[in-house]
Amino acid sequence: MTNDSDERSLPATGVDALLSGLDDEQRVVAKTLLGPVVVLAGAGTGKTRAITHRIAYGVATGVFPPGKVMALTFTARSAAELRSRLRPLGAGGVSARTFHSAALAQLNFFWPQVVGGDVPRLLEGKARLIGQVAETLRLRVDTATLRDLAAEIEWRKISNLSIEAYGLAARSSRTLPGTLSVEQVLDLQTGYERIKDERKQLDFEDVLLATAGMIESEPSVAMQVREQYRFFVVDEYQDVSPLQHHLLSLWVGDRRDLCVVGDASQTIYSFAGAQSAFLLSFASAYENSTVVRLEQNYRSTPAVVDTANRLMRGRTGALNLRASADQLGRGPEPSVTGHSSEASEARAVAAAAARLIVEGTKPEDIAILYRMNAQAAALEGALAEAGVTYQIRGSQRFFDLPEVKQAVMSLRAASVSISGEPLFKSVSDVLRSLGWSQSPPEGRGAVRDRWESLNAIMSLAEQQPARTSFRTFTDELLERQAGQHEPTISAVTLATLHSAKGLEWPTVFIIGLSEGLVPISYATTLDQVDEERRLLYVGITRARQRLLLSWAETGASRSQVRSASRFLAELGTRTADARPAG
């Protein structure tokens, strides 16, 4: 916590500018700079705003030397967003990285000193090597089983288990790939590690394991790492795995300047090793911790917030969200609609989306969420038939599109020689040379898709602060490209519930709310069903204003008869007991 002299060291207007836009709880987060801090932050409560202003306030008051701060998160996109928010707050010198990128940087630096030579080559994927081991063991495994074996190796490593310890877990609680026995899976994992070591290769998880090993075994490495970074902020702490938690503990050492932020109700990656227990036990693990609850929701209408609260009531670690007083009215009540089949559900949702667009809703303000990727097929056909432009989140990435790559290169090249002109003119001149125009081409198809991509870059330029230089804009564009921090495109978004986490839209459809889909059929234990509940909670809290839920009585096959999800009965939403429509 800064004292009064810290605040007087900076002009009052500077401090006020960093704190004035925060609510009371966010302000506590921002001003509690020293010691252990845990922020229990519900969906839509402004957690990213709170922690970025905390970092900026620490830098502005001189408590945080920028080079001594490490902000950690779990995806390159999230890290890029943190950096983009910190820069205009005067904290651009702070390192914001994923666990993996931070560990890889340390590994590249220390490996030549500790081990000698270059860092081993990183393995691009595990499946091929596992397949080679299977051949030597005379085991026949198909492609799907190879993928599942790779996932088991990843789970073992991020759970920080030896192969022997994994064997104990496999015998008691793991569902093994295909028809393989525990002994066969252990033999495959042992062979995988042996061949990988012989070839001097590391896989993705080894980067964290090797970094942790160096810090543990080499006092000089531990000293240098802890000298480099003194203050730590970890976002999405409910997603931390045992291996990441172990590495973080090594980075922090015996110091206490650690701030973690998370929401137990958004733990949806338990299958990948995430454990919300680290978040929920933080206050007891660190004596005299400051605990702050962010429960004021600024995203959703009271009607949506009430629905989310009902779903999570009484669950471990659940926060009680409060709708913001700034919301205009209660908003429309979320609705539930039943359908006779997945096809009729897809057609009804496509028609509703088309109707909203005709009434003035922007396509990019609509999302359709579902449990499994396979559910997108029926939606794609229905949306195309209804004349609705859509994009599938997680398909080809924006910055991998050929026209976008060309545009980024052209803008970068032009920024070297062009200066002094208004940013809009500089960017529009380059994009016009590539086929962009202020008015979109008529109709749908590849030409319109190309225009949408170039127009998304133009929109990024329009969103820049006044007096942003052309070079600064292209630097940010390159950073977005590296972090796959994609701009908004004018199209309805199709996404799985998992991939929707961290995003929001004014209108959200959640389809397929039937038993066997939500909760998924293989969620058989209480813990697994609770994870499915949290997944639905994440979907519900993506909606700002309008939430439309639906389910279908039959799947692709008429023999797949389903009932409405057990979760719908708990939501208190309108027409939850509706008969499936044709």
Coordinates of C-alpha atoms in Angstrom, one line a residue:
M1 CA 0.0 0.0 0.0
T2 CA 1.4 3.4 -0.9
N3 CA 1.6 6.1 1.8
D4 CA 0.6 9.7 1.6
S5 CA 4.1 10.8 0.6
D6 CA 4.0 8.5 -2.4
E7 CA 0.9 10.3 -3.7
R8 CA 2.3 13.7 -3.0
S9 CA 5.4 12.8 -5.1
L10 CA 3.2 13.0 -8.2
P11 CA 1.0 15.9 -9.3
A12 CA -2.5 15.3 -7.9
T13 CA -4.0 15.4 -11.4
G14 CA -1.7 12.5 -12.4
V15 CA -2.9 10.3 -9.6
D16 CA -6.5 11.4 -10.0
A17 CA -6.4 10.5 -13.7
L18 CA -5.4 6.9 -12.9
L19 CA -7.9 6.4 -10.1
S20 CA -10.8 8.6 -10.8
G21 CA -12.5 6.3 -13.2
L22 CA -12.5 3.3 -10.8
D23 CA -15.2 2.2 -8.4
D24 CA -14.5 1.8 -4.7
E25 CA -13.4 -1.9 -5.0
Q26 CA -11.3 -1.3 -8.1
R27 CA -9.6 1.6 -6.3
V28 CA -8.6 -0.7 -3.5
V29 CA -7.0 -3.0 -6.0
A30 CA -5.2 -0.1 -7.7
K31 CA -3.9 1.3 -4.4
T32 CA -2.8 -1.9 -2.7
L33 CA 0.6 -2.1 -4.3
L34 CA 2.6 -4.2 -1.8
G35 CA 2.1 -7.5 -0.1
P36 CA -0.1 -10.4 -1.3
V37 CA -3.4 -9.4 -2.9
V38 CA -6.1 -11.7 -4.2
V39 CA -8.9 -10.2 -6.4
L40 CA -12.0 -12.3 -6.7
A41 CA -13.4 -10.8 -9.8
G42 CA -16.8 -11.8 -11.3
A43 CA -17.7 -11.7 -15.0
G44 CA -17.9 -8.2 -16.4
T45 CA -16.6 -6.4 -13.2
G46 CA -13.7 -4.6 -14.9
K47 CA -10.9 -6.8 -13.6
T48 CA -8.5 -5.9 -16.4
R49 CA -9.2 -2.2 -15.9
A50 CA -8.5 -2.7 -12.2
I51 CA -5.1 -4.5 -12.6
T52 CA -3.8 -2.3 -15.4
H53 CA -4.6 0.8 -13.4
R54 CA -2.9 -0.8 -10.4
I55 CA 0.2 -1.4 -12.4
A56 CA 0.1 2.1 -13.9
Y57 CA -0.5 3.6 -10.4
G58 CA 2.5 1.7 -9.0
V59 CA 4.7 2.9 -11.8
A60 CA 3.4 6.5 -11.6
T61 CA 4.0 6.7 -7.8
G62 CA 7.5 5.2 -8.1
V63 CA 6.6 2.0 -6.1
F64 CA 7.0 -0.2 -9.2
P65 CA 10.1 0.3 -11.4
P66 CA 8.6 -0.8 -14.8
G67 CA 11.4 -3.2 -15.5
K68 CA 10.8 -5.1 -12.3
V69 CA 7.1 -5.9 -12.9
M70 CA 5.9 -9.1 -14.6
A71 CA 2.2 -9.3 -15.6
L72 CA 1.3 -12.9 -16.5
T73 CA -1.7 -14.4 -18.3
F74 CA -2.5 -17.5 -20.3
T75 CA -2.9 -16.5 -23.9
A76 CA -0.9 -14.4 -26.3
R77 CA -4.1 -12.5 -27.1
S78 CA -4.6 -11.6 -23.4
A79 CA -1.0 -10.6 -23.0
A80 CA -1.2 -8.3 -26.1
E81 CA -4.4 -6.7 -24.7
L82 CA -2.6 -6.1 -21.4
R83 CA 0.3 -4.4 -23.2
S84 CA -2.1 -2.3 -25.3
R85 CA -3.9 -1.1 -22.2
L86 CA -0.8 -0.4 -20.2
R87 CA 0.9 1.7 -22.9
P88 CA -1.5 4.7 -22.8
L89 CA -1.5 4.6 -19.0
G90 CA 2.2 5.3 -19.0
A91 CA 3.3 1.7 -18.1
G92 CA 4.6 0.6 -21.5
G93 CA 7.8 -0.6 -20.0
V94 CA 6.1 -3.3 -18.0
S95 CA 6.5 -6.9 -19.2
A96 CA 3.2 -8.6 -19.9
R97 CA 3.6 -12.2 -21.1
T98 CA 2.2 -15.7 -21.0
F99 CA 3.8 -18.1 -18.6
H100 CA 5.2 -19.9 -21.6
S101 CA 6.8 -16.9 -23.3
A102 CA 8.3 -15.7 -20.0
A103 CA 9.8 -19.2 -19.3
L104 CA 11.1 -19.5 -22.9
A105 CA 12.9 -16.2 -22.6
Q106 CA 14.6 -17.3 -19.4
L107 CA 15.4 -20.7 -20.9
N108 CA 17.1 -19.2 -23.9
F109 CA 19.1 -16.9 -21.7
F110 CA 20.2 -19.4 -19.0
W111 CA 20.6 -22.6 -21.0
P112 CA 24.0 -21.7 -22.6
Q113 CA 25.3 -20.7 -19.1
V114 CA 24.0 -23.7 -17.2
V115 CA 24.0 -26.6 -19.7
G116 CA 26.1 -25.2 -22.6
G117 CA 25.3 -24.9 -26.3
D118 CA 22.0 -23.9 -27.8
V119 CA 18.6 -24.6 -26.4
P120 CA 17.1 -27.9 -27.7
R121 CA 14.8 -27.6 -30.7
L122 CA 11.1 -27.3 -29.7
L123 CA 8.9 -30.2 -30.9
E124 CA 6.1 -28.9 -33.1
G125 CA 3.7 -31.7 -32.1
K126 CA 3.7 -34.9 -30.1
A127 CA 1.6 -37.2 -32.3
R128 CA 4.2 -38.2 -34.9
L129 CA 6.8 -39.1 -32.2
I130 CA 4.2 -41.0 -30.2
G131 CA 3.3 -42.9 -33.4
Q132 CA 6.9 -43.9 -33.9
V133 CA 7.1 -45.2 -30.3
A134 CA 3.9 -47.2 -30.9
E135 CA 5.5 -48.8 -33.9
T136 CA 8.5 -50.0 -31.9
L137 CA 6.1 -51.4 -29.2
R138 CA 4.0 -53.0 -32.0
L139 CA 0.9 -51.2 -30.9
R140 CA -1.7 -50.1 -33.5
V141 CA -3.1 -46.7 -32.7
D142 CA -5.3 -44.5 -34.9
T143 CA -5.0 -40.7 -35.3
A144 CA -7.6 -39.9 -32.7
T145 CA -5.9 -42.1 -30.1
L146 CA -2.6 -40.4 -30.9
R147 CA -4.2 -37.1 -30.2
D148 CA -5.6 -38.4 -26.9
L149 CA -2.2 -39.8 -25.9
A150 CA -0.6 -36.4 -26.6
A151 CA -3.3 -34.8 -24.3
E152 CA -2.5 -37.4 -21.6
I153 CA 1.2 -36.4 -21.7
E154 CA 0.3 -32.8 -21.5
W155 CA -2.0 -33.4 -18.6
R156 CA 0.7 -35.3 -16.7
K157 CA 3.3 -32.6 -17.2
I158 CA 1.1 -29.6 -16.3
S159 CA -0.1 -31.6 -13.3
N160 CA 3.6 -31.8 -12.4
L161 CA 3.6 -35.5 -12.1
S162 CA 6.3 -38.1 -12.8
I163 CA 5.4 -41.0 -15.1
E164 CA 5.2 -43.2 -11.9
A165 CA 2.8 -40.8 -10.2
Y166 CA 0.8 -40.5 -13.4
G167 CA 0.4 -44.3 -13.3
L168 CA -1.2 -44.2 -9.9
A169 CA -3.7 -41.5 -11.2
A170 CA -4.3 -43.4 -14.4
R171 CA -5.3 -46.5 -12.4
S172 CA -7.7 -44.7 -10.2
S173 CA -9.3 -41.7 -12.0
R174 CA -8.2 -41.3 -15.7
T175 CA -10.0 -42.4 -18.8
L176 CA -7.3 -43.8 -21.0
P177 CA -7.2 -43.4 -24.8
G178 CA -8.8 -46.0 -27.0
T179 CA -8.5 -49.6 -25.7
L180 CA -5.0 -49.1 -24.3
S181 CA -4.1 -50.5 -20.8
V182 CA -2.3 -48.5 -18.2
E183 CA 0.9 -50.4 -18.8
Q184 CA 0.8 -49.7 -22.5
V185 CA 0.1 -45.9 -21.9
L186 CA 3.1 -45.8 -19.5
D187 CA 5.3 -47.6 -22.0
L188 CA 4.3 -45.1 -24.7
Q189 CA 5.0 -42.1 -22.4
T190 CA 8.4 -43.6 -21.3
G191 CA 9.4 -44.2 -24.9
Y192 CA 8.2 -40.7 -25.9
E193 CA 10.4 -39.1 -23.3
R194 CA 13.4 -41.3 -24.2
I195 CA 13.4 -40.6 -27.9
K196 CA 12.7 -36.9 -27.3
D197 CA 15.8 -36.7 -25.1
E198 CA 17.9 -38.7 -27.5
R199 CA 17.0 -36.2 -30.3
K200 CA 17.7 -33.2 -28.0
Q201 CA 14.2 -31.9 -28.3
L202 CA 11.8 -30.2 -25.9
D203 CA 8.0 -30.1 -26.0
F204 CA 5.8 -27.2 -25.0
E205 CA 5.4 -28.3 -21.4
D206 CA 9.2 -29.0 -21.1
V207 CA 9.8 -25.3 -21.4
L208 CA 8.2 -24.7 -18.1
L209 CA 9.7 -27.8 -16.5
A210 CA 13.2 -27.0 -17.6
T211 CA 13.0 -23.4 -16.5
A212 CA 11.7 -24.5 -13.1
G213 CA 14.5 -27.1 -12.9
M214 CA 17.2 -24.5 -13.5
I215 CA 15.8 -22.1 -10.9
E216 CA 15.6 -25.0 -8.4
S217 CA 19.0 -26.4 -9.0
E218 CA 21.1 -23.3 -9.8
P219 CA 21.2 -20.7 -7.0
S220 CA 22.8 -18.2 -9.4
V221 CA 19.9 -18.6 -11.8
A222 CA 17.3 -18.1 -9.0
M223 CA 19.1 -15.0 -7.8
Q224 CA 19.2 -13.4 -11.3
V225 CA 15.6 -14.2 -12.0
R226 CA 14.4 -12.8 -8.7
E227 CA 16.6 -9.7 -9.1
Q228 CA 15.0 -9.1 -12.6
Y229 CA 11.4 -9.3 -11.4
R230 CA 10.1 -8.1 -8.0
F231 CA 6.4 -7.5 -8.5
F232 CA 4.0 -10.0 -10.0
V233 CA 0.4 -9.8 -11.3
V234 CA -1.3 -12.9 -12.5
D235 CA -4.6 -12.7 -14.4
E236 CA -7.1 -15.5 -14.8
Y237 CA -5.6 -17.2 -11.8
Q238 CA -8.4 -19.8 -11.7
D239 CA -6.8 -21.3 -14.8
V240 CA -3.3 -21.9 -13.2
S241 CA -2.0 -25.5 -13.3
P242 CA 0.1 -27.2 -10.7
L243 CA 3.2 -26.7 -12.9
Q244 CA 2.5 -23.0 -13.6
H245 CA 1.8 -22.5 -9.9
H246 CA 5.2 -24.2 -9.0
L247 CA 7.1 -22.0 -11.5
L248 CA 5.4 -18.9 -10.2
S249 CA 6.4 -19.8 -6.7
L250 CA 10.0 -20.2 -7.8
W251 CA 9.9 -16.8 -9.6
V252 CA 8.4 -15.1 -6.5
G253 CA 10.7 -16.9 -4.0
D254 CA 10.3 -15.8 -0.4
R255 CA 8.9 -12.3 -1.3
R256 CA 5.2 -11.4 -1.0
D257 CA 4.5 -8.8 -3.7
L258 CA 2.1 -10.9 -5.7
C259 CA -1.3 -10.0 -6.9
V260 CA -3.6 -12.7 -8.4
V261 CA -7.0 -12.2 -10.1
G262 CA -9.6 -14.7 -11.0
D263 CA -13.1 -16.1 -10.8
A264 CA -13.7 -19.7 -9.6
S265 CA -17.0 -19.7 -11.5
Q266 CA -15.1 -19.4 -14.8
T267 CA -12.8 -22.4 -14.2
I268 CA -13.6 -24.3 -17.5
Y269 CA -10.2 -25.9 -18.2
S270 CA -9.9 -28.5 -15.4
F271 CA -9.4 -31.1 -18.2
A272 CA -6.2 -29.3 -19.1
G273 CA -5.0 -29.1 -15.5
A274 CA -6.5 -25.8 -14.3
Q275 CA -7.2 -25.8 -10.5
S276 CA -9.3 -23.0 -8.9
A277 CA -8.1 -24.3 -5.5
F278 CA -5.0 -22.2 -5.9
L279 CA -7.2 -19.0 -6.2
L280 CA -9.5 -20.0 -3.4
S281 CA -6.7 -21.0 -1.0
F282 CA -4.5 -17.9 -1.7
A283 CA -5.6 -16.0 1.3
S284 CA -4.7 -18.9 3.6
A285 CA -1.5 -19.6 1.8
Y286 CA -0.3 -16.0 2.2
E287 CA -0.7 -14.6 5.7
N288 CA -2.2 -11.1 6.0
S289 CA -3.4 -11.1 2.4
T290 CA -5.6 -8.4 1.1
V291 CA -8.8 -9.9 -0.3
V292 CA -10.9 -7.7 -2.7
R293 CA -14.2 -8.8 -4.3
L294 CA -15.3 -7.3 -7.5
E295 CA -19.0 -8.0 -7.9
Q296 CA -20.3 -4.9 -9.6
N297 CA -21.1 -6.1 -13.1
Y298 CA -20.8 -3.4 -15.8
R299 CA -21.4 -5.6 -18.8
S300 CA -24.9 -7.1 -18.6
T301 CA -28.4 -6.0 -17.9
P302 CA -30.0 -6.9 -14.5
A303 CA -32.1 -9.6 -16.3
V304 CA -28.9 -11.4 -17.6
V305 CA -27.0 -10.9 -14.3
D306 CA -29.9 -12.5 -12.3
T307 CA -29.9 -15.5 -14.6
A308 CA -26.2 -16.0 -14.1
N309 CA -26.5 -15.7 -10.4
R310 CA -29.3 -18.3 -10.2
L311 CA -27.2 -20.8 -12.1
M312 CA -24.2 -20.5 -9.7
R313 CA -26.0 -20.0 -6.4
G314 CA -24.4 -22.0 -3.6
R315 CA -21.5 -23.2 -5.7
T316 CA -18.0 -23.1 -4.2
G317 CA -16.3 -19.7 -4.8
A318 CA -19.3 -18.2 -6.6
L319 CA -19.6 -14.4 -6.4
N320 CA -22.9 -12.6 -6.3
L321 CA -22.9 -10.2 -9.2
R322 CA -24.7 -6.9 -9.0
A323 CA -26.0 -5.2 -12.1
S324 CA -24.7 -1.7 -12.6
A325 CA -27.0 1.2 -11.7
D326 CA -26.0 2.7 -15.1
Q327 CA -27.9 0.0 -17.0
L328 CA -31.0 1.4 -18.7
G329 CA -33.9 -0.6 -17.2
R330 CA -33.9 -4.3 -16.5
G331 CA -33.6 -5.4 -20.1
P332 CA -35.4 -8.2 -21.9
E333 CA -35.8 -11.4 -19.9
P334 CA -33.6 -14.3 -21.3
S335 CA -35.8 -16.8 -23.2
V336 CA -35.7 -20.5 -23.8
T337 CA -37.1 -22.1 -27.0
G338 CA -37.4 -25.8 -27.7
H339 CA -37.2 -27.3 -31.2
S340 CA -37.9 -30.7 -32.7
S341 CA -34.5 -31.1 -34.3
E342 CA -31.1 -29.5 -34.5
A343 CA -31.9 -28.5 -38.1
S344 CA -35.1 -26.6 -37.1
E345 CA -33.2 -25.0 -34.2
A346 CA -30.5 -23.8 -36.6
R347 CA -33.0 -22.4 -39.0
A348 CA -34.9 -20.6 -36.2
V349 CA -31.7 -19.0 -34.8
A350 CA -30.6 -17.9 -38.3
A351 CA -34.0 -16.4 -38.9
A352 CA -33.9 -14.6 -35.6
A353 CA -30.4 -13.2 -36.3
A354 CA -31.4 -12.1 -39.7
R355 CA -34.5 -10.3 -38.2
L356 CA -32.3 -8.5 -35.7
I357 CA -29.9 -7.3 -38.4
V358 CA -32.8 -6.0 -40.5
E359 CA -34.1 -4.1 -37.3
G360 CA -30.7 -2.4 -37.0
T361 CA -28.4 -4.7 -34.9
K362 CA -24.9 -4.9 -36.3
P363 CA -23.8 -8.4 -37.3
E364 CA -20.7 -8.2 -35.2
D365 CA -22.9 -7.5 -32.1
I366 CA -24.4 -11.0 -32.4
A367 CA -22.8 -14.3 -31.3
I368 CA -24.1 -17.9 -31.5
L369 CA -22.4 -20.2 -29.0
Y370 CA -22.5 -24.0 -28.7
R371 CA -20.7 -26.8 -26.9
M372 CA -19.0 -28.7 -29.7
N373 CA -17.5 -27.6 -33.0
A374 CA -19.7 -30.1 -34.9
Q375 CA -22.7 -28.1 -34.1
A376 CA -21.5 -25.3 -36.3
A377 CA -22.3 -27.2 -39.5
A378 CA -26.1 -26.9 -39.3
L379 CA -25.7 -23.2 -38.3
E380 CA -23.5 -22.4 -41.3
G381 CA -26.0 -23.7 -43.8
A382 CA -28.9 -22.0 -42.1
L383 CA -27.1 -18.6 -41.9
A384 CA -26.0 -18.8 -45.5
E385 CA -29.6 -19.6 -46.5
A386 CA -30.8 -16.6 -44.5
G387 CA -28.2 -14.3 -46.1
V388 CA -26.3 -13.7 -42.8
T389 CA -22.6 -13.1 -43.0
Y390 CA -20.8 -15.1 -40.3
Q391 CA -17.3 -15.9 -39.0
I392 CA -16.2 -19.0 -37.0
R393 CA -14.0 -18.1 -34.1
G394 CA -11.0 -20.4 -34.1
S395 CA -11.0 -21.1 -37.9
Q396 CA -8.4 -19.3 -40.0
R397 CA -7.0 -16.5 -38.0
F398 CA -7.4 -12.9 -39.2
F399 CA -3.7 -12.2 -39.4
D400 CA -3.1 -15.4 -41.3
L401 CA -5.4 -14.3 -44.2
P402 CA -3.3 -13.5 -47.3
E403 CA -4.9 -10.0 -47.8
V404 CA -4.2 -9.1 -44.2
K405 CA -0.5 -10.3 -44.4
Q406 CA -0.1 -8.2 -47.6
A407 CA -1.8 -5.1 -45.9
V408 CA 0.4 -5.3 -42.8
M409 CA 3.6 -5.6 -45.0
S410 CA 2.5 -2.7 -47.2
L411 CA 1.6 -0.5 -44.2
R412 CA 4.9 -1.2 -42.5
A413 CA 6.9 -0.4 -45.7
A414 CA 5.0 2.9 -46.2
S415 CA 5.5 3.9 -42.5
V416 CA 9.2 4.2 -43.1
S417 CA 8.8 7.0 -45.7
I418 CA 5.5 8.6 -44.8
S419 CA 5.3 11.0 -41.9
G420 CA 3.3 14.1 -40.9
E421 CA 0.1 13.2 -42.6
P422 CA -3.1 12.4 -40.7
L423 CA -3.2 8.7 -39.7
F424 CA -6.5 8.2 -41.5
K425 CA -5.2 9.5 -44.8
S426 CA -1.9 7.5 -44.6
V427 CA -3.6 4.2 -43.8
S428 CA -6.5 4.7 -46.3
D429 CA -4.1 5.5 -49.1
V430 CA -2.2 2.3 -48.6
L431 CA -5.4 0.2 -48.3
R432 CA -7.0 1.8 -51.4
S433 CA -4.0 0.6 -53.4
L434 CA -4.9 -2.9 -52.2
G435 CA -8.6 -2.6 -53.2
W436 CA -10.2 -1.1 -50.2
S437 CA -13.0 1.5 -50.6
Q438 CA -15.1 3.5 -48.2
S439 CA -18.3 1.7 -49.4
P440 CA -18.5 -2.1 -49.3
P441 CA -19.0 -4.1 -52.5
E442 CA -22.5 -5.4 -53.0
G443 CA -23.4 -9.0 -52.3
R444 CA -21.5 -11.8 -50.6
G445 CA -18.4 -13.8 -51.6
A446 CA -14.6 -13.6 -51.7
V447 CA -14.5 -9.9 -52.8
R448 CA -16.8 -8.9 -50.0
D449 CA -14.7 -11.0 -47.5
R450 CA -11.5 -9.3 -48.7
W451 CA -13.1 -5.9 -48.2
E452 CA -14.2 -6.8 -44.7
S453 CA -10.7 -7.8 -43.8
L454 CA -9.2 -4.5 -45.1
N455 CA -12.0 -2.5 -43.5
A456 CA -11.2 -4.1 -40.1
I457 CA -7.7 -2.7 -40.4
M458 CA -9.1 0.7 -41.4
S459 CA -11.3 0.6 -38.3
L460 CA -8.3 0.0 -36.1
A461 CA -6.8 3.1 -37.5
E462 CA -9.9 5.1 -36.8
Q463 CA -10.0 3.9 -33.2
Q464 CA -6.4 5.2 -32.4
P465 CA -6.0 8.2 -30.0
A466 CA -5.6 11.6 -31.6
R467 CA -2.1 12.4 -33.0
T468 CA -1.1 8.7 -33.2
S469 CA 1.7 8.5 -35.7
F470 CA 1.7 6.2 -38.7
R471 CA 4.8 4.4 -37.4
T472 CA 3.2 3.9 -33.9
F473 CA 0.1 2.5 -35.5
T474 CA 2.0 0.0 -37.7
D475 CA 4.1 -1.0 -34.6
E476 CA 0.9 -1.8 -32.8
L477 CA -0.4 -3.7 -35.8
L478 CA 2.7 -5.9 -35.9
E479 CA 2.3 -6.5 -32.1
R480 CA -1.4 -7.5 -32.7
Q481 CA -0.2 -9.8 -35.5
A482 CA 2.4 -11.5 -33.2
G483 CA -0.2 -11.9 -30.5
Q484 CA -3.1 -12.8 -32.8
H485 CA -5.1 -9.9 -31.2
E486 CA -7.8 -9.7 -33.9
P487 CA -10.0 -6.8 -34.7
T488 CA -13.7 -6.9 -35.1
I489 CA -15.2 -7.9 -38.4
S490 CA -18.8 -7.2 -39.5
A491 CA -20.2 -10.7 -39.2
V492 CA -22.1 -12.8 -36.8
T493 CA -19.7 -14.8 -34.6
L494 CA -20.0 -18.6 -34.3
A495 CA -18.0 -20.0 -31.3
T496 CA -17.8 -22.8 -28.8
L497 CA -18.5 -21.9 -25.2
H498 CA -14.8 -22.5 -24.4
S499 CA -13.5 -20.1 -27.1
A500 CA -16.0 -17.4 -26.1
K501 CA -14.4 -16.9 -22.7
G502 CA -13.1 -13.3 -22.3
L503 CA -15.4 -11.9 -25.1
E504 CA -18.8 -10.2 -25.0
W505 CA -21.6 -9.2 -27.4
P506 CA -24.8 -7.3 -27.0
T507 CA -26.8 -10.3 -28.3
V508 CA -25.9 -13.9 -27.5
F509 CA -27.7 -17.1 -28.6
I510 CA -26.7 -20.3 -26.8
I511 CA -27.9 -23.3 -28.7
G512 CA -28.0 -27.1 -28.0
L513 CA -28.9 -26.8 -24.3
S514 CA -30.0 -30.5 -24.2
E515 CA -28.9 -33.3 -22.0
G516 CA -25.9 -34.9 -23.6
L517 CA -24.6 -31.6 -24.9
V518 CA -24.8 -29.3 -21.9
P519 CA -23.9 -31.1 -19.7
I520 CA -21.9 -33.2 -22.3
S521 CA -22.6 -36.9 -22.3
Y522 CA -19.2 -37.9 -20.9
A523 CA -19.6 -35.6 -17.8
T524 CA -20.5 -38.4 -15.4
T525 CA -19.0 -37.3 -12.1
L526 CA -20.2 -34.4 -9.9
D527 CA -17.0 -32.5 -10.6
Q528 CA -17.5 -32.9 -14.4
V529 CA -21.1 -31.8 -14.3
D530 CA -20.0 -28.7 -12.2
E531 CA -17.5 -27.9 -14.9
E532 CA -20.4 -28.0 -17.5
R533 CA -22.4 -25.6 -15.2
R534 CA -19.5 -23.2 -15.2
L535 CA -19.2 -23.4 -18.9
L536 CA -22.8 -22.4 -19.3
Y537 CA -22.2 -19.6 -16.8
V538 CA -19.4 -18.3 -19.0
G539 CA -21.7 -18.4 -22.0
I540 CA -24.5 -16.5 -20.2
T541 CA -22.2 -13.8 -18.9
R542 CA -21.0 -13.0 -22.5
A543 CA -24.4 -11.3 -23.2
R544 CA -24.7 -7.6 -22.6
Q545 CA -28.4 -7.0 -23.4
R546 CA -30.2 -9.9 -25.0
L547 CA -29.8 -13.7 -24.2
L548 CA -31.7 -16.3 -26.2
L549 CA -31.3 -20.0 -25.2
S550 CA -32.5 -23.0 -27.1
W551 CA -32.5 -26.8 -27.3
A552 CA -33.5 -29.5 -29.7
E553 CA -35.2 -32.8 -29.0
T554 CA -33.3 -34.7 -31.7
G555 CA -29.8 -34.5 -33.1
A556 CA -28.5 -35.2 -36.5
S557 CA -30.2 -38.6 -36.2
R558 CA -33.9 -38.8 -35.3
S559 CA -33.0 -41.7 -33.0
Q560 CA -31.0 -39.3 -30.8
V561 CA -33.8 -38.2 -28.5
R562 CA -32.8 -35.6 -25.9
S563 CA -34.4 -33.7 -23.1
A564 CA -33.8 -30.1 -22.1
S565 CA -30.7 -29.5 -20.1
R566 CA -31.1 -29.9 -16.3
F567 CA -29.6 -26.4 -16.0
L568 CA -32.5 -24.7 -17.7
A569 CA -34.9 -25.5 -14.9
E570 CA -32.7 -23.5 -12.5
L571 CA -32.6 -20.4 -14.6
G572 CA -36.1 -19.2 -14.1
T573 CA -36.2 -18.0 -17.7
R574 CA -39.4 -17.5 -19.8
T575 CA -40.8 -20.6 -21.5
A576 CA -38.2 -22.9 -20.0
D577 CA -40.8 -25.7 -20.2
A578 CA -41.8 -25.1 -23.8
R579 CA -42.6 -28.0 -26.1
P580 CA -40.1 -28.4 -28.9
A581 CA -41.2 -26.5 -32.0
G582 CA -41.2 -27.9 -35.4

